[in-house]
Amino acid sequence: MSSLAVNEQPAAAATSTKVVQPAWVRTVHWINAVAMVLMIMSGWQIYNASPLFDFTFSKSITLGGWLGGALLWHFAAMWLLMVNGLVYLALGLATGRFRKKLLPITPEGVIADTRAALTGKLSHADLTKYNYVQKLLYAGIIAVGILVVLSGLAIWKPVQLQYLTALFGGYDVARYVHFFCMAAIVAFLVVHVALALLVPKSLRAMIIGR
Amino acid sequence: MGRLRSLLIPGVDKQLLVRDATRVMPDLARRRFIAGGASLGALTLLTGCDVTDSFSAEEMLKQISKFNDGVQAAIFNPNALAPTFPESAITKPFPFNAYYALNDAPTIDGKEWKLEVRGLVDNKRSWTLEELYKLPQVKQVTRHICVEGWSAIGSWTGTPLRDFLKIIGADSRAKYCWFQCADAEGYNSPLDMATALHPQTQMTFKFGDEILPRAYGFPMKIRVPTKLGFKNPKYVISMEVTNDYKGGFWEDQGYNSFSGS
């Protein structure tokens, strides 16, 4: 049994009392899920006003109804995303969770676990420990999350935050960075949700903690 | 969904109800703020519930947009200049963009046109184009960023608005310069005083060294490189210095009022 576990019910089976996801992780996770979905759906509607590529998003999956409505949603949900994201980063660093859960990430470990995953041999017996593929994806999505916010700020304030905008290679390039970060998050979301459904106890752990 | 279900009237087809209700609602095409909002709004109207009592996403979003106005005013640095570019970076052709087609853009006789000045100013006399052309002008090559997301670099020449405000004795402690335009639907837009006094905010008379063409707002546009494009009114016919928030063509429809870059 992990030393992290809080065992308030000694009679219960060890596995059912082991806290996989502490309350603060579950709280910020679900707030982030709501904020991300709002940002992505309103972002698609904003994209449609001036598409970067040869396609637009179907109105049935966008939020806001028109550009003005989508911008209202986007610039409202951004506060939820940013404040919640900062809380997550602060607590992740302060509690040592990032260090304990995500490090180290070694190339050998990632290769071995990727091979195991693709051949269906990757174990999910212990949810408290992330395998190397999970470590890489979770660390990567945190980086993309930071990048999507920074590129968004660069597009929003290309005069007041012009050094940030310049860092992205200018206003027009920052739009592409913002778009590809969104694409990476959506790709992650597809895999993340699919795997949570394949391993339901991981979804349970993110809801009730155990 | 629970709330929605509780608002349904037994025995009434909800699809028909919504269809009837939306028919009596004002100009949906332009004012459809939130997908689904119309049907929820229609249901609350017809069931006799006071819409203001119930949760309204639209009202919440408007409040947050006002909060965002405040945040943007707070981070607005009056000394931060919008980046400028070499003439070689100018976008050609520079896009025409408006809520109307170019053919419907106002055609103004420069000899007849006058800029009307109202509100908290010492001298309220109107200005002819000839008089305005005599004021000192500066050129700027800056990026125009549209609320839609696209951007284009252009060259604008004219008189810094803050110089003109000084000449007419405007109260620089007033909150807004409110501009009105010549187009059919009466475009207008408020500009916060801090931005009106920004060194790059300009009464523009020329685009690319030529007299401002009709497409870009002849005879005068207000070029504000620290704001989104829709805060850069074209075909301006009057300016009012005021403490009242008088709204704007797009601002009233939901675009964020400060919309700073």
CSV table of C-alpha atoms in Angstrom, one decimal, chain B residues 103-254:
chain,number,residue,atom,x,y,z
B,103,ASN,CA,-21.4,49.5,-54.3
B,104,ASP,CA,-23.5,50.5,-51.3
B,105,ALA,CA,-20.7,52.5,-49.6
B,106,PRO,CA,-21.5,56.1,-49.0
B,107,THR,CA,-20.6,58.5,-51.8
B,108,ILE,CA,-19.7,61.8,-50.3
B,109,ASP,CA,-19.1,65.2,-52.0
B,110,GLY,CA,-15.9,66.5,-50.4
B,111,LYS,CA,-17.0,70.1,-51.1
B,112,GLU,CA,-20.3,69.7,-49.3
B,113,TRP,CA,-19.0,67.5,-46.4
B,114,LYS,CA,-18.4,69.0,-43.0
B,115,LEU,CA,-17.2,67.4,-39.8
B,116,GLU,CA,-19.6,68.3,-37.0
B,117,VAL,CA,-18.1,68.7,-33.6
B,118,ARG,CA,-20.4,68.4,-30.5
B,119,GLY,CA,-20.3,67.8,-26.8
B,120,LEU,CA,-17.7,68.8,-24.2
B,121,VAL,CA,-15.6,71.0,-26.4
B,122,ASP,CA,-14.9,74.8,-26.3
B,123,ASN,CA,-15.4,75.3,-30.0
B,124,LYS,CA,-18.3,73.5,-31.6
B,125,ARG,CA,-18.0,74.9,-35.1
B,126,SER,CA,-18.0,72.5,-38.0
B,127,TRP,CA,-14.9,71.9,-40.1
B,128,THR,CA,-14.7,71.7,-43.9
B,129,LEU,CA,-12.4,69.2,-45.6
B,130,GLU,CA,-10.2,72.1,-46.9
B,131,GLU,CA,-9.7,73.3,-43.3
B,132,LEU,CA,-8.9,69.9,-42.0
B,133,TYR,CA,-6.4,69.3,-44.9
B,134,LYS,CA,-4.4,72.3,-43.6
B,135,LEU,CA,-3.6,70.7,-40.2
B,136,PRO,CA,-0.2,69.0,-39.9
B,137,GLN,CA,-0.3,65.3,-41.0
B,138,VAL,CA,1.8,62.3,-40.2
B,139,LYS,CA,2.0,58.9,-42.0
B,140,GLN,CA,1.9,55.5,-40.3
B,141,VAL,CA,2.2,52.0,-41.7
B,142,THR,CA,0.5,49.7,-39.2
B,143,ARG,CA,-1.4,46.4,-39.1
B,144,HIS,CA,-5.2,46.5,-39.3
B,145,ILE,CA,-6.6,43.6,-37.4
B,146,CYS,CA,-10.2,42.6,-38.1
B,147,VAL,CA,-12.5,41.1,-35.4
B,148,GLU,CA,-12.9,38.2,-37.8
B,149,GLY,CA,-9.2,37.3,-37.4
B,150,TRP,CA,-7.6,38.4,-40.7
B,151,SER,CA,-5.1,41.2,-40.7
B,152,ALA,CA,-3.6,43.5,-43.4
B,153,ILE,CA,-0.9,46.2,-43.3
B,154,GLY,CA,-1.8,49.6,-44.7
B,155,SER,CA,-0.4,53.1,-44.9
B,156,TRP,CA,-2.6,55.9,-43.4
B,157,THR,CA,-1.8,59.6,-43.3
B,158,GLY,CA,-3.6,62.2,-41.3
B,159,THR,CA,-3.8,64.4,-38.2
B,160,PRO,CA,-3.3,62.8,-34.8
B,161,LEU,CA,-6.7,63.0,-33.2
B,162,ARG,CA,-5.2,64.3,-29.9
B,163,ASP,CA,-3.9,67.4,-31.8
B,164,PHE,CA,-7.4,68.1,-33.1
B,165,LEU,CA,-8.9,67.5,-29.7
B,166,LYS,CA,-6.5,70.1,-28.4
B,167,ILE,CA,-7.4,72.6,-31.2
B,168,ILE,CA,-11.1,72.4,-30.5
B,169,GLY,CA,-10.6,72.6,-26.7
B,170,ALA,CA,-12.0,69.1,-25.9
B,171,ASP,CA,-12.4,68.1,-22.3
B,172,SER,CA,-9.8,65.4,-22.2
B,173,ARG,CA,-11.2,64.1,-18.9
B,174,ALA,CA,-14.4,63.1,-20.7
B,175,LYS,CA,-14.9,59.4,-21.2
B,176,TYR,CA,-15.5,59.0,-24.9
B,177,CYS,CA,-15.2,60.4,-28.4
B,178,TRP,CA,-18.3,59.2,-30.1
B,179,PHE,CA,-18.2,59.0,-33.9
B,180,GLN,CA,-21.1,58.9,-36.3
B,181,CYS,CA,-20.8,57.9,-39.9
B,182,ALA,CA,-22.6,58.6,-43.2
B,183,ASP,CA,-23.7,55.1,-44.2
B,184,ALA,CA,-27.3,54.2,-44.5
B,185,GLU,CA,-27.7,52.4,-41.3
B,186,GLY,CA,-25.9,55.1,-39.3
B,187,TYR,CA,-22.7,53.4,-38.3
B,188,ASN,CA,-21.3,54.8,-35.0
B,189,SER,CA,-18.8,53.8,-32.4
B,190,PRO,CA,-17.5,55.1,-29.1
B,191,LEU,CA,-13.8,55.5,-28.5
B,192,ASP,CA,-12.5,55.7,-25.0
B,193,MET,CA,-10.6,58.9,-24.2
B,194,ALA,CA,-7.3,57.2,-23.3
B,195,THR,CA,-7.2,55.6,-26.8
B,196,ALA,CA,-8.4,58.9,-28.5
B,197,LEU,CA,-5.4,60.6,-27.0
B,198,HIS,CA,-3.0,57.8,-28.0
B,199,PRO,CA,-0.2,59.2,-30.3
B,200,GLN,CA,-1.1,56.9,-33.2
B,201,THR,CA,-4.9,57.5,-33.2
B,202,GLN,CA,-5.4,59.5,-36.3
B,203,MET,CA,-8.0,61.4,-38.3
B,204,THR,CA,-7.1,59.8,-41.6
B,205,PHE,CA,-7.3,61.6,-45.0
B,206,LYS,CA,-5.0,59.5,-47.1
B,207,PHE,CA,-4.4,55.8,-47.8
B,208,GLY,CA,-1.1,54.9,-49.4
B,209,ASP,CA,-0.3,58.6,-50.1
B,210,GLU,CA,-3.5,59.0,-52.1
B,211,ILE,CA,-6.6,60.9,-51.0
B,212,LEU,CA,-8.7,58.3,-49.0
B,213,PRO,CA,-10.6,56.4,-51.6
B,214,ARG,CA,-14.4,55.7,-51.2
B,215,ALA,CA,-13.7,52.1,-50.3
B,216,TYR,CA,-11.6,53.1,-47.3
B,217,GLY,CA,-13.9,55.8,-45.9
B,218,PHE,CA,-13.7,59.1,-47.9
B,219,PRO,CA,-13.4,61.8,-46.8
B,220,MET,CA,-12.3,60.8,-43.3
B,221,LYS,CA,-11.8,57.7,-41.2
B,222,ILE,CA,-10.5,57.4,-37.7
B,223,ARG,CA,-7.5,55.1,-37.7
B,224,VAL,CA,-6.9,53.4,-34.4
B,225,PRO,CA,-4.0,50.9,-34.6
B,226,THR,CA,-4.6,49.9,-31.0
B,227,LYS,CA,-8.1,48.7,-31.7
B,228,LEU,CA,-9.8,46.1,-33.9
B,229,GLY,CA,-10.9,47.2,-37.3
B,230,PHE,CA,-14.6,47.8,-36.5
B,231,LYS,CA,-13.4,50.5,-34.0
B,232,ASN,CA,-11.9,52.4,-36.9
B,233,PRO,CA,-15.0,54.2,-38.3
B,234,LYS,CA,-15.1,55.3,-41.9
B,235,TYR,CA,-17.2,58.1,-43.7
B,236,VAL,CA,-17.2,60.0,-40.3
B,237,ILE,CA,-19.6,63.0,-40.3
B,238,SER,CA,-19.6,63.9,-36.6
B,239,MET,CA,-17.7,63.6,-33.4
B,240,GLU,CA,-19.1,64.1,-29.9
B,241,VAL,CA,-17.0,64.4,-26.8
B,242,THR,CA,-19.1,62.9,-24.1
B,243,ASN,CA,-19.2,61.2,-20.7
B,244,ASP,CA,-22.2,59.0,-21.8
B,245,TYR,CA,-21.8,55.6,-23.3
B,246,LYS,CA,-23.8,55.9,-26.5
B,247,GLY,CA,-23.2,52.5,-27.9
B,248,GLY,CA,-22.1,51.5,-31.3
B,249,PHE,CA,-23.2,49.7,-34.4
B,250,TRP,CA,-21.4,46.5,-33.7
B,251,GLU,CA,-20.9,47.0,-30.0
B,252,ASP,CA,-24.7,47.0,-29.5
B,253,GLN,CA,-24.8,43.6,-31.3
B,254,GLY,CA,-22.3,42.0,-28.9
